[in-house]
Coordinates of C-alpha atoms in Angstrom, one line a residue:
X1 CA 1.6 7.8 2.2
X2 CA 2.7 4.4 2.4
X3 CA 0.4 1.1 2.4
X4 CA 1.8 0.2 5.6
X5 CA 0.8 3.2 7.4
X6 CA -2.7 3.5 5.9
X7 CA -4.1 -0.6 6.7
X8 CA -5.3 -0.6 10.0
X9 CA -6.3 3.1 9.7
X10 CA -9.7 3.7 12.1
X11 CA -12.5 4.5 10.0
X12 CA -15.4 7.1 11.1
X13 CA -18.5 7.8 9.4
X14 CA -20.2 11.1 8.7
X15 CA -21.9 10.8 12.3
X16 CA -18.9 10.1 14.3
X17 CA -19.1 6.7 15.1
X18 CA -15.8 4.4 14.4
X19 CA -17.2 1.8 12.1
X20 CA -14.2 -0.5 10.5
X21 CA -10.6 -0.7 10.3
X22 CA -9.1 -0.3 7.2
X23 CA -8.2 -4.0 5.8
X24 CA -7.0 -3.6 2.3
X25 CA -7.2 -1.2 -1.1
X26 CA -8.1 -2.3 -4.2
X27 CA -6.7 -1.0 -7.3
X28 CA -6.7 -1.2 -11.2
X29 CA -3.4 -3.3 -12.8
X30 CA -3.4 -1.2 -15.5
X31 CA -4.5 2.4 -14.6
X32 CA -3.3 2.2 -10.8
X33 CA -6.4 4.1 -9.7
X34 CA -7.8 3.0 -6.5
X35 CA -11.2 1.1 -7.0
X36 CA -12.2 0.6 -3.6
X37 CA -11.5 -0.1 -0.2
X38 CA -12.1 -2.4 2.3
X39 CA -12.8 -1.6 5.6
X40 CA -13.3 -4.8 8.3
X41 CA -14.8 -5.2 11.8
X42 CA -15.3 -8.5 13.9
X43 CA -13.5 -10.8 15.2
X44 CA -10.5 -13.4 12.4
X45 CA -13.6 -16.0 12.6
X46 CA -16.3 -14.1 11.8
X47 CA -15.0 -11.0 10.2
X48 CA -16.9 -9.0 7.8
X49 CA -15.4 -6.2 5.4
X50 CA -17.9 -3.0 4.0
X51 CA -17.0 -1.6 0.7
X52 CA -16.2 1.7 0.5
X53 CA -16.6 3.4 -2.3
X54 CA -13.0 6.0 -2.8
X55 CA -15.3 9.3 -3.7
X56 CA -17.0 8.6 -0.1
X57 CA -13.6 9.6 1.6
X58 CA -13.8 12.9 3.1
X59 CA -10.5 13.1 4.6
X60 CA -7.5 10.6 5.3
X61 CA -5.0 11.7 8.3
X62 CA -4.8 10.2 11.8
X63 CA -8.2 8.7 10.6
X64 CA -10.3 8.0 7.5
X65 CA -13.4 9.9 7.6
X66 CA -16.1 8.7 4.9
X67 CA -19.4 10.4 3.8
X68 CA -21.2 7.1 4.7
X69 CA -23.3 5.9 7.7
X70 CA -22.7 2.7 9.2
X71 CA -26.3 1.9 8.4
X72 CA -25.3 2.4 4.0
X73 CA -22.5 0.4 4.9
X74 CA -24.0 -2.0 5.8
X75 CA -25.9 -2.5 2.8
X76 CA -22.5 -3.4 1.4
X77 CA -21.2 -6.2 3.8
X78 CA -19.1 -9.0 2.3
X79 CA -18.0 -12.1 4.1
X80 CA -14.5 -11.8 2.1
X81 CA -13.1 -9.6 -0.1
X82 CA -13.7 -10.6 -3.9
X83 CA -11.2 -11.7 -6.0
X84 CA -10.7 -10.0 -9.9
X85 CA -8.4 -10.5 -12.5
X86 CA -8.2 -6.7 -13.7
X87 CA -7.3 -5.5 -10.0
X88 CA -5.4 -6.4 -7.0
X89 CA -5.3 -5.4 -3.2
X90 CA -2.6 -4.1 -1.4
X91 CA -2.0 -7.6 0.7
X92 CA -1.5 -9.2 -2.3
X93 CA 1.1 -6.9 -3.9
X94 CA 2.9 -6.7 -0.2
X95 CA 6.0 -9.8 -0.8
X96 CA 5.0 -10.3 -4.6
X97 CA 8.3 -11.1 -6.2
X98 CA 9.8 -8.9 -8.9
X99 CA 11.3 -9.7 -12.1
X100 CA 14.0 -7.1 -14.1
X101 CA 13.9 -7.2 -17.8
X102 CA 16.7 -9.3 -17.6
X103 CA 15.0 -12.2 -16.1
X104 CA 16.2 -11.7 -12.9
X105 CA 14.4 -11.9 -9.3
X106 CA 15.0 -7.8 -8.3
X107 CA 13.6 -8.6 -5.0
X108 CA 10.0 -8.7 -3.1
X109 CA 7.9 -5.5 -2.8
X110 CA 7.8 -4.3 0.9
X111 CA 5.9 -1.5 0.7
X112 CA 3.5 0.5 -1.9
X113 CA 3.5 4.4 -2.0
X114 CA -0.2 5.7 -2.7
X115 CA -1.1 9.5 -3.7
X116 CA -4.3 11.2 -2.2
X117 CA -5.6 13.2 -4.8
X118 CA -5.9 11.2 -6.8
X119 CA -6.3 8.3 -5.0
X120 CA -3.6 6.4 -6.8
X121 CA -0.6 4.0 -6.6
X122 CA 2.4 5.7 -7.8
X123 CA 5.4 3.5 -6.7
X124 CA 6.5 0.5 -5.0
X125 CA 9.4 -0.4 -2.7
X126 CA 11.3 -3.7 -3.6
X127 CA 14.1 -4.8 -1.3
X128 CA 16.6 -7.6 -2.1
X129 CA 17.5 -9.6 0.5
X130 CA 19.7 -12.5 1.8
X131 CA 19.9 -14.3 4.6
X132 CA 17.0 -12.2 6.6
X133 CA 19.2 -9.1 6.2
X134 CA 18.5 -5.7 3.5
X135 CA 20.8 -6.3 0.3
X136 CA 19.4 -3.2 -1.8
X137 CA 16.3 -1.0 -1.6
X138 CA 15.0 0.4 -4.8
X139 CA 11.8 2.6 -5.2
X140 CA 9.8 1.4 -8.5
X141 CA 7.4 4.3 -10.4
X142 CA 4.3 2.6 -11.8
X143 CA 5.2 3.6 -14.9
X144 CA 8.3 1.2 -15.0
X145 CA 6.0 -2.1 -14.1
X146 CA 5.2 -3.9 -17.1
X147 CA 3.2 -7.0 -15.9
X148 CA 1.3 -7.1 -12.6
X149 CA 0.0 -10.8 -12.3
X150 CA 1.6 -13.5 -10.0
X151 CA 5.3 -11.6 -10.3
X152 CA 5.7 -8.0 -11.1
X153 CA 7.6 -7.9 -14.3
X154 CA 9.5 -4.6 -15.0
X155 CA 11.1 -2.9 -18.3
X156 CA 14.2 -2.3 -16.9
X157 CA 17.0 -3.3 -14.1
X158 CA 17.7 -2.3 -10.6
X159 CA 21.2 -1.8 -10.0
X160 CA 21.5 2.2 -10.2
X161 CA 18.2 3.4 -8.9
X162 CA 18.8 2.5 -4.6
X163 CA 16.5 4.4 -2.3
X164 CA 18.9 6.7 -0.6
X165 CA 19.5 5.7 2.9
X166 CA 20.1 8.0 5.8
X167 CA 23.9 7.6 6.8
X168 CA 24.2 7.5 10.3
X169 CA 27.9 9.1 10.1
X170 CA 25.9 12.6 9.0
X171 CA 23.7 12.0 12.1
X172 CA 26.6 11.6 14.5
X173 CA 28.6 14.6 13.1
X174 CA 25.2 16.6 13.5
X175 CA 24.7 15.8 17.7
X176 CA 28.7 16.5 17.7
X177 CA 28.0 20.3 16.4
X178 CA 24.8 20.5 18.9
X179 CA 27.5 19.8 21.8
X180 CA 30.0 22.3 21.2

């Protein structure tokens, strides 16, 4: 599953009642487990976000169904989601720049990969780009990010490891065969 799919996810408690949207995922810097996560209701002026613990989730699809009421929830209202030095959210890894071993800028990570069981980030998508338009795509493993702070600093550099692409040549030849 990707981050971008995931935030904005409806989520519905263990009585059936839509209580929050998903609004971001916290996780570890150094273990890249999933702490917790942060669901949000209300309006941009006077939003408020529960915490949800990950061992609540029941099931994640279409939906996120949690083993909470809205009434526990509520016992753990925030105002704004807490900032910590020994974990980050998913909006604030989305356009982080990243650094090769080299020194150089490898490009900004536009997406994050996360596993289900375990709840877990496993890679992150960084695409160079220039002038508005895709350069290179690269998909990171975890294991290859050294530093996660203000840039992601990783232990090695990016020019042989491109996300394949789907060639639209293969895709033409393809609705040529259906026709004949």
């Amino acid at each position: 599953m990707n981050a971008k799919e995931i935030l904005g996810m409806k989520i519905i408690d263990k009585d059936g009642k839509e209580v929050a949207k998903l609004a971001d995922i916290r996780f570890n810097v150094k273990t890249y487990q999933v702490v917790d996560l942060y669901g949000s209701t209300g309006n941009p002026i006077s939003k408020k976000y529960y915490e949800i613990d990950p061992k609540s989730i029941i099931a994640m699809g279409e939906y996120l169904l949690i083993s909470e009421t809205l009434d526990q929830l509520k016992e753990n209202t925030l105002t704004k989601i807490p900032a910590d030095d020994e974990t980050s959210t998913i909006n604030q890894g989305l356009e982080k720049t990243v650094i090769d071993k080299d020194g150089n800028i490898a490009g900004k990570v536009t997406n994050i990969e996360i596993a289900k069981d375990p709840l877990t980030v496993t890679d992150i998508i960084v695409e160079k780009q220039s002038f508005g338009k895709s350069k290179a795509k690269y998909e990171i493993n975890k294991d290859d990010i050294v530093t996660n702070g203000d840039y992601i600093i990783l232990n090695k550099t990016l020019s042989q490891e491109k996300v394949p692409e789907e060639d639209k040549d293969d895709e033409t030849k393809e609705e040529d065969d259906d026709k004949e």
